[in-house]
């Protein structure tokens, strides 16, 4: 929860305008405005020396004046409330002593004790009141309504109510002091962090802690007054038993706090909902509805319905057409096209289509035994389900666990912020550093999670940019495209690579790095040059704000996570040499899953946060791959393709498939492109006169990450296109991706065909 929300959540509603609350968010905005002025002053300076620029100062008098005003407000309210409550307590103490003397005179046999049976009955009735009733009655005598009760009992009940009210008010006053002290500490810490200042210790020591509400002696006096109320209550109503008195008084305090927070929580939710509607949005025409009678669909729903019906028609037609001269292959081909069109059109969510595939595979009876006879439904079900959980899925889960641990414990963010803090202020170097940091992190925490973290890292830069600057768009697009390119960088950097590894014979991490890293680095540099050419960020803003490095040092837990991560990656890299002991890379993935969840570093919430939709999508693709393989369809398709290209050189065959995948992955998910095309590529490679299955499969797998020309081309682009400026305007539009991303896609595809082919052929693929 944000501190401003926590402050409001814990504040006393009647005193709400007396807290630091209303100015806390305004002071944060003042800090960010000072940060922006500091960067603007640096850019206006004629001196380009970065060291000189870092010493530029801004006028902080407005911020200090606001702090002083808040401190004075807290001082005035506390002094007033303290006097009011202390005087009330003194008067109540005298009144109780007076009642004590009168009652002792009237009832000498009570030995100074009151009619406890009558009063206890009233107390029990009082404790059954709801919190709402207690709140309404806390300012008045709750028992004067009992006209039949003796007058002295009614008076005692009234005094008890007043004591409870004083106890609650004094406790709330103590909380008031603590909350405001925390607010001053938080806002001063934010000031020093954003502006590289040293105001916190000085202001707290000389101003806050010297102000009467925050002095240790003042707090000691307040706590002694609370203890005094507790003692009075115990002596008057609990026969001196402090434990009973404390329990009764805390019940009242707890119920009142619960009621206050429940009310405030509802108010906060209402305010948050209103805040989300305050952004300036592009005017949108109301969505047109289609349908008849009670069935009404908007445009997107109608598109999905039409696409789904189209897929069904195509499926039925293909089931009835004898395409391959074999019933099993015909049915499997119909299923393959149906799944491909469903995935391409997203008539339903991608993972939902994957869930349907195992059912259709068994229902159509397309799977066959090695001798060509059809499998029984029982055998087909077992074969399909066994294909859906393999070493590939285990590697995917292992990669998710590494990503979760590195992100949860701030290791990835600490690494990125420390590197970016050394990038200087020139936009071109900040952009280049940002792209390489994004690419490197994508190798280990996937290019699905990395963009989100990197976009949050550049918030200090984005919020200090001049209005209508294109630098923000340049930086965000650079992160997105770098993460897309890095999708090919390591076997666990993207789901399509995980799928590709499944179809490689004796996959080697070393060979993957040897081919992928040079292609990725050159593509990143080309993309960086294109961004500089298109956006010219140095002309727009000569100097950017600096990303602050994480100041805390790594602790033992973080070192342990790093050790397990490095060990896992090292075993993956050496898996081909250790295959006699490990058997499959998926076995290695059990190490981080067991260690992180077994030691409690990751918990059930982290497990639930895994990208299970991606896992299900991959499982559906594997089930489909098993079906087209055992049915004989894959081999039949591969032989027909081979007949048309077998006279071509291998590099030309690779070029055909790379260009096909480039187009496909631009308009459809990279993962879907791998699921559909990689199995076909493998069979074609196996059936060439000189087989080259690994070369074609790996080349095709690398090509799956080259499609970047549209917002829908990969997870990083989808994340980037949703980002908005503080006024609600999108940073990026489709044309931004088409220009830079389109050219980068073509360059990366050419590199796969040329440089990638040379490296893979050189290592024996």
XYZ file of C-alpha atoms in Angstrom:
765
model
C 0.000 0.000 0.000
C 1.278 3.479 -0.830
C 2.227 5.466 2.273
C -0.278 8.221 1.424
C -2.998 5.566 1.474
C -1.675 4.052 4.693
C -1.656 7.518 6.255
C -5.267 8.081 5.299
C -6.245 4.559 6.320
C -4.872 5.004 9.857
C -5.963 8.606 10.417
C -8.794 9.617 12.748
C -11.645 10.739 10.449
C -12.612 13.742 12.623
C -9.016 15.027 12.517
C -8.373 14.268 8.872
C -7.598 17.850 7.862
C -5.153 18.208 10.759
C -2.741 15.568 9.474
C 0.132 15.839 7.055
C -2.178 13.823 4.766
C -3.551 16.456 2.412
C -0.153 17.916 1.626
C 1.834 14.680 1.423
C 1.031 13.954 -2.237
C 1.373 17.656 -3.073
C 4.846 17.707 -1.532
C 5.800 14.653 -3.622
C 4.702 16.529 -6.746
C 6.772 19.505 -5.602
C 9.820 17.231 -5.303
C 9.266 15.851 -8.807
C 8.821 19.403 -10.120
C 12.129 20.409 -8.519
C 13.706 17.355 -10.142
C 12.370 18.462 -13.517
C 13.611 22.021 -12.969
C 17.025 20.639 -12.119
C 17.174 18.723 -15.405
C 15.846 21.749 -17.331
C 18.542 23.925 -15.768
C 21.144 21.395 -16.845
C 19.837 21.444 -20.411
C 19.736 25.250 -20.529
C 23.274 25.542 -19.288
C 25.862 26.500 -21.873
C 28.442 24.407 -20.069
C 28.163 20.818 -21.341
C 30.433 19.308 -18.755
C 28.406 16.667 -16.928
C 30.220 17.164 -13.640
C 29.435 20.860 -13.691
C 25.843 20.109 -14.594
C 25.384 17.821 -11.643
C 26.074 20.771 -9.345
C 23.258 22.887 -10.732
C 20.897 23.944 -7.974
C 17.217 24.775 -7.811
C 15.254 26.944 -5.417
C 13.857 24.667 -2.714
C 12.329 27.442 -0.629
C 8.787 26.519 -1.706
C 9.296 22.951 -0.527
C 10.770 24.073 2.813
C 7.951 26.584 3.318
C 5.392 23.839 2.813
C 7.194 21.628 5.305
C 7.250 24.451 7.855
C 3.548 25.076 7.325
C 2.746 21.406 7.947
C 4.916 21.313 11.041
C 3.188 24.373 12.428
C -0.234 22.860 11.703
C 0.658 19.692 13.603
C 2.056 21.750 16.495
C -1.093 23.892 16.812
C -3.506 20.976 16.668
C -1.523 18.838 19.118
C -1.212 21.656 21.632
C -4.926 22.388 21.466
C -5.942 18.725 21.733
C -3.475 18.001 24.507
C -4.806 20.855 26.649
C -8.408 19.820 26.007
C -7.870 16.134 26.869
C -5.634 16.718 29.898
C -8.095 19.230 31.393
C -10.946 16.812 30.726
C -9.050 14.045 32.493
C -8.372 16.228 35.542
C -12.038 17.204 35.778
C -13.162 13.578 35.433
C -10.688 12.479 38.094
C -12.124 15.051 40.531
C -15.677 13.996 39.652
C -14.876 10.328 40.318
C -13.362 11.197 43.690
C -16.513 13.172 44.534
C -18.780 10.272 43.553
C -16.548 7.951 45.566
C -17.017 10.038 48.715
C -20.771 10.369 48.253
C -21.187 6.667 47.588
C -19.091 5.739 50.595
C -21.243 8.019 52.784
C -24.521 6.673 51.333
C -23.497 3.008 51.328
C -20.974 2.555 54.145
C -21.249 -1.232 53.958
C -19.919 -1.243 50.379
C -16.434 -0.314 51.659
C -15.999 2.219 48.878
C -17.283 -0.138 46.191
C -20.189 0.677 43.910
C -23.267 -1.343 43.059
C -21.261 -3.638 40.830
C -24.118 -5.957 39.893
C -26.131 -3.130 38.361
C -23.087 -1.560 36.778
C -21.738 -4.889 35.492
C -25.081 -5.531 33.842
C -24.773 -2.173 32.126
C -21.185 -2.951 31.100
C -22.175 -6.259 29.557
C -24.979 -4.574 27.669
C -22.500 -1.940 26.518
C -20.022 -4.548 25.264
C -22.716 -6.049 23.035
C -23.235 -2.764 21.235
C -21.988 -2.620 17.672
C -19.004 -0.460 16.835
C -21.318 1.960 15.049
C -23.474 2.341 18.165
C -20.422 2.829 20.369
C -19.131 5.501 18.084
C -22.443 7.368 18.148
C -22.811 7.105 21.896
C -19.222 7.761 22.922
C -19.833 11.502 23.363
C -22.819 11.076 25.625
C -23.825 9.050 28.641
C -24.949 5.676 27.399
C -26.857 4.659 30.443
C -28.905 7.728 31.361
C -31.609 6.136 29.223
C -32.195 3.631 32.048
C -34.511 5.863 34.038
C -35.348 3.033 36.409
C -31.699 2.632 37.460
C -30.555 4.387 40.661
C -29.191 7.879 40.013
C -25.709 7.072 41.364
C -25.428 4.061 38.995
C -26.453 6.216 36.050
C -23.831 8.756 37.034
C -21.138 6.084 37.310
C -22.073 4.684 33.909
C -21.758 8.186 32.495
C -18.308 8.580 34.066
C -17.276 5.204 32.661
C -18.331 6.294 29.188
C -16.318 9.487 29.557
C -13.259 7.525 30.696
C -13.514 5.257 27.655
C -13.824 8.262 25.382
C -10.741 9.849 26.955
C -8.795 6.597 26.581
C -9.675 6.348 22.893
C -8.904 10.021 22.248
C -5.526 9.909 24.025
C -4.588 6.725 22.126
C -5.580 8.392 18.864
C -3.497 11.442 19.789
C -0.469 9.178 20.296
C -1.120 7.592 16.887
C -1.479 11.092 15.412
C 2.035 12.013 16.558
C 3.581 8.773 15.277
C 1.880 9.002 11.859
C 2.944 12.580 11.295
C 6.503 11.845 12.374
C 6.622 8.979 9.860
C 5.195 11.275 7.187
C 7.970 13.824 7.728
C 10.590 11.066 7.597
C 9.127 9.601 4.390
C 8.819 12.869 2.499
C 12.335 13.967 3.484
C 13.720 10.587 2.449
C 11.961 10.971 -0.908
C 13.456 14.451 -1.262
C 17.012 13.254 -0.641
C 16.638 10.242 -2.933
C 15.185 12.167 -5.889
C 17.286 15.332 -5.585
C 20.513 13.826 -4.212
C 20.130 16.014 -1.143
C 20.992 15.710 2.534
C 18.030 17.513 4.040
C 16.475 14.620 5.957
C 18.792 14.327 8.940
C 19.207 18.080 9.301
C 15.510 18.973 9.147
C 14.442 16.102 11.377
C 17.022 16.940 14.018
C 16.635 20.737 14.051
C 12.955 21.177 13.224
C 10.795 18.089 13.677
C 12.336 16.572 16.799
C 12.623 20.036 18.390
C 8.904 20.662 17.864
C 6.916 19.993 21.039
C 4.622 17.183 19.708
C 7.647 15.075 18.726
C 9.835 15.637 21.799
C 10.514 12.480 23.844
C 9.373 14.228 27.026
C 6.036 15.120 25.405
C 5.437 11.542 24.320
C 6.351 10.264 27.785
C 3.814 12.635 29.329
C 1.136 11.514 26.883
C 1.747 7.850 27.655
C 1.662 8.567 31.385
C -1.760 10.189 30.939
C -2.982 7.072 29.097
C -1.711 4.961 32.007
C -3.512 7.312 34.389
C -6.821 6.695 32.591
C -6.234 2.947 32.740
C -5.583 3.137 36.492
C -8.682 5.266 37.125
C -10.844 2.828 35.152
C -9.418 -0.187 36.946
C -9.913 1.333 40.422
C -13.425 2.606 39.693
C -14.944 -0.283 37.734
C -12.693 -3.364 37.947
C -11.830 -3.480 41.658
C -8.259 -2.476 40.779
C -7.722 -5.364 38.333
C -5.611 -3.813 35.565
C -5.814 -6.804 33.200
C -9.620 -6.729 33.149
C -9.595 -2.957 32.718
C -7.114 -3.105 29.856
C -9.144 -5.796 28.101
C -12.384 -3.851 28.311
C -10.826 -0.570 27.209
C -8.952 -2.146 24.304
C -12.155 -3.789 23.069
C -13.688 -0.336 22.735
C -10.570 1.064 21.067
C -10.345 -1.870 18.655
C -13.997 -1.632 17.638
C -13.809 2.090 17.042
C -10.646 1.747 14.934
C -12.272 -1.077 12.972
C -15.315 1.082 12.270
C -13.176 4.065 11.256
C -11.006 2.021 8.930
C -13.966 0.293 7.346
C -15.470 3.673 6.531
C -12.169 5.129 5.326
C -11.457 2.048 3.223
C -14.727 2.501 1.347
C -13.941 6.178 0.848
C -10.457 5.361 -0.447
C -11.821 2.879 -2.984
C -14.261 5.518 -4.197
C -11.458 8.082 -4.515
C -9.249 5.637 -6.428
C -12.048 4.946 -8.885
C -12.526 8.654 -9.423
C -8.776 9.165 -9.876
C -8.654 6.630 -12.685
C -11.165 8.756 -14.576
C -9.170 11.988 -14.225
C -6.664 11.291 -17.021
C -7.113 13.118 -20.279
C -8.145 10.440 -22.739
C -8.478 10.613 -26.469
C -12.138 11.161 -27.299
C -13.752 7.864 -28.166
C -17.014 7.358 -29.920
C -19.417 5.032 -28.127
C -19.020 1.466 -29.299
C -21.581 0.408 -31.821
C -23.682 -2.563 -30.813
C -24.779 -5.327 -33.127
C -27.386 -8.009 -32.676
C -31.068 -8.679 -32.401
C -33.246 -8.551 -29.322
C -31.481 -9.460 -26.073
C -28.322 -10.597 -27.899
C -26.146 -7.497 -28.352
C -22.426 -7.567 -29.207
C -19.833 -4.838 -29.524
C -17.385 -4.713 -32.421
C -14.692 -6.881 -30.797
C -17.160 -9.510 -29.667
C -18.667 -9.625 -33.139
C -15.194 -10.031 -34.674
C -14.423 -12.927 -32.339
C -17.743 -14.597 -33.098
C -17.267 -14.283 -36.868
C -13.693 -15.590 -36.585
C -14.824 -18.540 -34.471
C -17.618 -19.456 -36.907
C -15.155 -19.147 -39.808
C -12.772 -21.541 -38.038
C -15.584 -24.034 -37.470
C -16.592 -23.898 -41.157
C -12.976 -24.374 -42.285
C -12.612 -27.295 -39.872
C -15.769 -29.053 -41.115
C -14.847 -28.530 -44.776
C -11.327 -29.896 -44.290
C -12.685 -32.922 -42.427
C -14.703 -33.854 -45.508
C -11.997 -33.189 -48.128
C -9.596 -36.009 -49.000
C -6.387 -33.984 -49.120
C -3.739 -36.617 -48.422
C -5.456 -39.852 -49.360
C -5.402 -41.052 -45.767
C -8.219 -40.565 -43.286
C -5.941 -40.049 -40.279
C -3.767 -37.526 -42.057
C -6.822 -35.697 -43.425
C -8.336 -35.381 -39.954
C -5.022 -34.291 -38.453
C -4.522 -31.712 -41.202
C -7.993 -30.312 -40.486
C -7.073 -30.090 -36.786
C -3.738 -28.411 -37.587
C -5.343 -25.737 -39.781
C -8.186 -25.246 -37.295
C -5.721 -24.648 -34.417
C -3.519 -22.390 -36.559
C -6.441 -20.198 -37.645
C -7.848 -20.085 -34.098
C -4.472 -18.962 -32.771
C -3.936 -16.477 -35.593
C -7.352 -14.823 -35.262
C -7.566 -15.155 -31.454
C -11.218 -16.037 -31.804
C -10.857 -17.224 -28.222
C -7.812 -16.762 -25.940
C -4.705 -18.600 -27.147
C -4.486 -20.850 -24.096
C -8.177 -21.763 -24.390
C -7.537 -23.123 -27.890
C -4.679 -25.183 -26.473
C -7.051 -26.710 -23.921
C -9.326 -27.909 -26.736
C -6.571 -29.651 -28.730
C -6.150 -32.813 -26.568
C -9.893 -33.409 -26.674
C -10.024 -33.160 -30.479
C -6.884 -35.281 -30.942
C -8.477 -38.201 -29.067
C -11.978 -37.642 -30.462
C -10.795 -37.666 -34.102
C -8.643 -40.754 -33.525
C -5.696 -39.368 -35.496
C -2.918 -40.963 -33.441
C -1.375 -44.201 -34.684
C 0.904 -46.878 -33.357
C 4.396 -47.386 -34.842
C 3.013 -50.160 -37.101
C 0.436 -47.776 -38.585
C -2.629 -49.127 -36.758
C -4.887 -46.588 -35.002
C -4.414 -46.149 -31.263
C -7.257 -46.899 -28.912
C -8.781 -43.912 -27.144
C -7.121 -44.974 -23.876
C -3.651 -45.268 -25.443
C -4.107 -42.006 -27.367
C -5.091 -40.141 -24.177
C -2.013 -41.401 -22.350
C 0.248 -40.473 -25.269
C -1.237 -36.960 -25.544
C -1.002 -36.224 -21.843
C 2.541 -37.575 -21.592
C 3.579 -35.221 -24.403
C 2.064 -32.244 -22.603
C 4.437 -32.453 -19.652
C 8.003 -32.856 -20.790
C 11.459 -31.539 -20.056
C 10.539 -28.484 -22.127
C 7.720 -27.530 -19.763
C 10.000 -28.168 -16.795
C 12.592 -25.802 -18.273
C 9.869 -23.195 -18.720
C 8.868 -23.516 -15.061
C 12.504 -23.423 -13.982
C 12.998 -20.207 -15.938
C 9.910 -18.722 -14.288
C 11.275 -19.595 -10.831
C 14.615 -17.913 -11.581
C 12.789 -14.837 -12.861
C 10.516 -14.720 -9.799
C 13.407 -14.949 -7.328
C 15.613 -12.410 -9.125
C 12.699 -9.966 -9.329
C 11.165 -10.520 -5.877
C 14.409 -9.921 -4.004
C 15.400 -6.890 -6.074
C 18.510 -8.445 -7.616
C 17.569 -7.689 -11.208
C 16.472 -4.159 -10.349
C 19.625 -3.493 -8.330
C 21.795 -4.672 -11.216
C 19.894 -2.586 -13.764
C 19.804 0.595 -11.653
C 23.521 0.421 -10.857
C 24.423 0.040 -14.537
C 22.035 2.789 -15.670
C 23.301 5.181 -12.988
C 26.689 5.087 -14.734
C 25.289 5.792 -18.196
C 25.572 9.564 -17.816
C 22.917 12.017 -18.972
C 23.355 12.076 -22.757
C 20.217 10.480 -24.299
C 22.129 8.414 -26.855
C 24.246 6.662 -24.226
C 21.356 6.273 -21.814
C 19.347 4.653 -24.622
C 22.174 2.295 -25.593
C 22.802 1.286 -21.975
C 19.110 0.792 -21.371
C 18.760 -1.457 -24.426
C 21.708 -3.662 -23.488
C 20.578 -3.902 -19.856
C 17.080 -4.889 -21.025
C 18.536 -7.470 -23.403
C 20.837 -8.957 -20.761
C 18.074 -9.252 -18.165
C 15.754 -10.783 -20.765
C 18.222 -13.627 -21.155
C 17.657 -14.746 -17.571
C 14.271 -13.445 -16.390
C 12.560 -13.779 -19.801
C 11.568 -11.080 -22.233
C 8.045 -11.239 -20.822
C 8.893 -9.920 -17.329
C 11.883 -7.700 -18.136
C 10.039 -4.875 -19.990
C 7.736 -4.214 -17.031
C 10.699 -3.822 -14.661
C 12.709 -1.638 -17.065
C 9.752 0.639 -17.763
C 9.446 1.280 -14.011
C 13.193 2.010 -13.791
C 12.999 4.932 -16.222
C 10.188 6.724 -14.367
C 12.666 9.339 -12.987
C 13.587 10.136 -16.600
C 10.059 10.130 -17.999
C 8.620 12.439 -15.343
C 11.313 15.096 -15.922
C 10.989 15.262 -19.714
C 9.598 18.447 -21.292
C 6.025 18.299 -22.489
C 5.545 16.861 -25.987
C 9.093 15.461 -26.003
C 9.677 12.366 -28.170
C 12.481 11.091 -25.934
C 10.060 9.106 -23.777
C 8.725 7.309 -26.848
C 12.289 6.636 -27.979
C 13.325 5.088 -24.655
C 10.201 2.947 -24.304
C 10.430 1.696 -27.889
C 14.125 0.952 -27.362
C 13.334 -1.233 -24.334
C 10.550 -3.088 -26.161
C 12.599 -3.820 -29.291
C 15.674 -4.786 -27.235
C 13.587 -7.296 -25.299
C 12.150 -8.693 -28.544
C 15.644 -9.112 -29.988
C 16.826 -10.665 -26.718
C 14.078 -13.250 -27.115
C 16.641 -15.205 -29.146
C 19.566 -14.623 -26.770
C 19.327 -17.697 -24.518
C 17.285 -20.920 -24.481
C 15.142 -19.643 -21.575
C 14.752 -16.020 -22.674
C 11.418 -16.648 -24.423
C 8.793 -19.411 -24.768
C 9.596 -19.911 -28.465
C 13.169 -20.847 -27.580
C 11.951 -23.408 -25.069
C 9.832 -24.974 -27.837
C 12.744 -24.870 -30.279
C 14.989 -26.705 -27.811
C 12.489 -29.568 -27.771
C 13.046 -30.231 -31.487
C 16.847 -30.003 -31.443
C 18.851 -33.217 -31.372
C 21.346 -33.058 -28.485
C 20.710 -29.354 -27.815
C 23.685 -27.370 -26.590
C 23.526 -24.082 -24.738
C 27.020 -23.228 -25.904
C 26.060 -23.596 -29.570
C 22.956 -21.522 -28.961
C 24.978 -18.681 -27.450
C 27.557 -18.913 -30.239
C 24.902 -18.238 -32.885
C 22.404 -16.077 -31.015
C 24.650 -13.574 -29.241
C 26.418 -12.126 -32.332
C 23.097 -11.800 -34.158
C 21.505 -10.202 -31.117
C 24.318 -7.706 -30.468
C 24.463 -6.534 -34.100
C 20.659 -6.247 -34.240
C 20.671 -4.178 -31.042
C 23.255 -1.762 -32.435
C 21.319 -1.397 -35.712
C 18.100 -0.767 -33.756
C 19.880 1.839 -31.601
C 21.164 3.687 -34.675
C 17.689 3.659 -36.211
C 16.182 5.103 -33.027
C 18.779 7.892 -32.993
C 18.075 8.632 -36.658
C 14.291 8.688 -36.309
C 13.843 10.399 -32.920
C 17.071 12.443 -32.619
C 16.848 12.446 -28.802
C 20.049 14.485 -28.295
C 18.488 17.425 -30.116
C 15.218 17.212 -28.221
C 16.729 16.955 -24.707
C 20.537 17.314 -24.414
C 20.647 15.882 -20.874
C 18.405 13.431 -19.054
C 17.815 12.889 -15.385
C 20.031 10.234 -13.820
C 18.602 6.909 -12.694
C 19.578 6.499 -9.036
C 21.550 3.387 -8.111
C 20.296 1.112 -5.372
C 22.326 1.998 -2.292
C 21.761 -1.170 -0.266
C 24.326 -3.945 -0.449
C 23.448 -7.528 -1.315
C 22.508 -9.638 1.684
C 22.964 -13.338 2.326
C 19.620 -14.275 0.790
C 20.422 -12.455 -2.438
C 23.859 -14.080 -2.659
C 22.211 -17.470 -2.172
C 19.745 -16.785 -4.995
C 22.587 -15.714 -7.262
C 24.483 -18.897 -6.430
C 21.512 -21.126 -7.301
C 20.873 -19.136 -10.496
C 24.477 -19.409 -11.673
C 24.600 -23.107 -10.750
C 21.407 -23.813 -12.718
C 22.602 -21.937 -15.795
C 26.024 -23.609 -15.610
C 24.404 -27.055 -15.493
C 22.184 -26.159 -18.438
C 25.244 -25.061 -20.400
C 27.097 -28.279 -19.514
C 24.081 -30.546 -19.946
C 25.326 -32.095 -23.183
C 28.475 -33.202 -21.352
C 26.481 -34.430 -18.358
C 23.671 -36.109 -20.290
C 24.756 -39.517 -18.971
C 23.846 -38.305 -15.471
C 21.083 -35.770 -16.063
C 19.390 -37.133 -19.159
C 17.386 -33.981 -19.963
C 17.741 -30.212 -19.330
C 14.363 -30.291 -17.629
C 15.887 -32.257 -14.740
C 18.169 -29.313 -13.964
C 15.106 -27.056 -13.696
C 14.063 -29.024 -10.622
C 16.954 -27.436 -8.682
C 15.654 -23.822 -8.514
C 12.046 -24.999 -8.160
C 12.888 -27.205 -5.169
C 15.366 -24.826 -3.519
C 13.396 -21.592 -3.875
C 10.024 -23.021 -2.878
C 11.456 -25.471 -0.357
C 13.294 -22.760 1.578
C 10.341 -20.373 1.483
C 12.099 -17.812 -0.695
C 9.159 -18.212 -3.064
C 5.667 -19.053 -1.858
C 2.253 -20.027 -3.172
C 1.523 -16.498 -4.346
C 4.680 -16.516 -6.450
C 3.682 -19.866 -7.917
C 0.251 -18.513 -8.811
C 1.926 -15.543 -10.522
C 3.725 -17.765 -13.038
C 2.616 -17.211 -16.647
C 0.427 -20.283 -16.694
C -1.304 -19.113 -19.877
C 2.050 -19.464 -21.662
C 2.552 -22.912 -20.125
C -0.879 -24.080 -21.291
C -0.259 -22.616 -24.747
C 3.017 -24.556 -25.018
C 1.359 -27.747 -23.790
C -1.369 -27.477 -26.417
C 1.257 -26.992 -29.100
C 3.124 -30.078 -27.918
C -0.058 -32.148 -27.987
C -0.695 -30.948 -31.537
C 2.909 -31.738 -32.468
C 2.550 -35.271 -31.112
C -0.651 -35.741 -33.130
C 0.742 -34.549 -36.476
C 3.861 -36.693 -35.928
C 2.190 -40.004 -35.022
C -0.539 -39.588 -37.661
C 2.084 -39.435 -40.407
C 0.885 -35.997 -41.542
C 4.097 -34.227 -40.600
C 6.250 -36.614 -42.581
C 3.894 -36.389 -45.572
C 3.984 -32.557 -45.544
C 7.753 -32.556 -45.135
C 8.233 -34.908 -48.071
C 6.076 -32.738 -50.324
C 7.979 -29.600 -49.313
C 11.282 -31.426 -49.741
C 10.382 -32.391 -53.315
C 10.095 -28.720 -54.184
C 13.248 -27.496 -52.451
C 15.655 -30.440 -52.280
C 17.712 -29.035 -55.176
C 18.185 -25.734 -53.364
C 21.222 -25.136 -51.165
C 20.641 -25.339 -47.440
C 21.083 -21.587 -46.988
C 18.264 -20.979 -49.486
C 15.992 -23.421 -47.652
C 16.811 -21.627 -44.408
C 16.000 -18.287 -46.066
C 12.591 -19.566 -47.203
C 11.625 -20.674 -43.721
C 13.082 -17.579 -42.005
C 11.115 -15.219 -44.253
C 7.963 -17.294 -43.758
C 8.394 -17.158 -39.979
C 9.225 -13.427 -40.091
C 5.884 -12.673 -41.714
C 4.025 -15.088 -39.458
C 5.606 -13.860 -36.194
C 4.936 -10.229 -37.128
C 1.192 -10.735 -37.255
C 0.866 -13.590 -34.759
C 2.460 -14.415 -31.423
C 6.112 -15.510 -31.614
C 5.224 -18.564 -29.526
C 2.413 -19.573 -31.880
C 4.751 -19.226 -34.856
C 7.169 -21.640 -33.199
C 4.429 -24.116 -32.275
C 3.131 -24.370 -35.844
C 6.237 -24.110 -38.019
C 9.141 -25.596 -36.016
C 7.864 -29.230 -36.225
C 7.528 -28.932 -40.021
C 11.005 -27.449 -40.324
C 12.462 -30.339 -38.347
C 10.871 -32.952 -40.619
C 12.033 -31.133 -43.745
C 15.567 -31.035 -42.365
C 15.447 -34.749 -41.552
C 14.363 -35.650 -45.103
C 16.911 -33.613 -47.054
C 19.477 -35.587 -49.071
C 22.037 -34.395 -46.534
C 20.021 -33.962 -43.318
C 20.384 -30.649 -41.476
C 17.520 -30.724 -38.952
C 19.359 -28.848 -36.186
C 20.524 -26.056 -38.481
C 17.036 -25.425 -39.875
C 15.304 -25.805 -36.507
C 17.648 -23.451 -34.683
C 17.573 -20.931 -37.539
C 13.782 -21.019 -37.510
C 13.750 -20.679 -33.729
C 15.958 -17.590 -33.877
C 13.753 -16.171 -36.625
C 10.692 -16.401 -34.347
C 12.114 -13.484 -32.325
C 12.686 -11.236 -35.365
C 9.070 -10.154 -35.861
C 8.798 -6.688 -34.230
C 6.960 -4.457 -36.686
C 3.574 -4.278 -34.934
C 2.309 -3.728 -31.363
C 1.045 -7.322 -31.363
C 4.466 -8.725 -32.346
C 5.581 -10.211 -29.038
C 4.972 -9.597 -25.332
C 7.382 -6.609 -25.012
C 5.569 -4.662 -27.728
C 2.193 -5.410 -26.162
C 3.433 -4.082 -22.822
C 5.012 -0.955 -24.339
C 1.984 0.115 -26.377
C -0.149 0.277 -23.210
C 2.068 2.851 -21.463
C 0.683 6.367 -21.187
C 1.942 9.829 -20.266
C 0.669 11.456 -17.029
C -2.093 13.063 -19.107
C -3.258 9.714 -20.449
C -1.784 9.977 -23.963
C -0.058 6.810 -25.299
C 3.702 7.066 -25.735
C 3.668 4.801 -28.801
C 1.433 4.112 -31.754
C 1.524 1.492 -34.481
C 3.547 3.698 -36.821
C 6.381 3.873 -34.262
C 6.734 0.097 -34.319
C 6.344 -0.207 -38.095
C 9.203 2.150 -38.937
C 11.977 1.183 -36.514
C 10.700 -2.305 -35.688
C 10.066 -3.186 -39.338
C 13.593 -2.323 -40.469
C 15.125 -4.019 -37.427
C 13.087 -7.168 -38.163
C 14.411 -7.384 -41.727
C 18.011 -6.791 -40.603
C 17.736 -9.461 -37.870
C 16.225 -11.961 -40.335
C 19.070 -11.351 -42.817
C 21.592 -11.869 -40.016
C 19.991 -15.205 -39.137
C 20.212 -16.306 -42.787
C 23.825 -15.188 -43.264
C 25.774 -14.906 -40.015
C 23.624 -17.459 -38.227
C 23.981 -19.973 -41.053
C 27.748 -19.569 -41.084
C 28.102 -20.104 -37.326
C 25.705 -23.064 -37.176
C 27.349 -24.736 -40.174
C 30.732 -24.094 -38.600
C 29.801 -25.975 -35.404
C 28.511 -28.945 -37.376
C 24.780 -28.239 -37.479
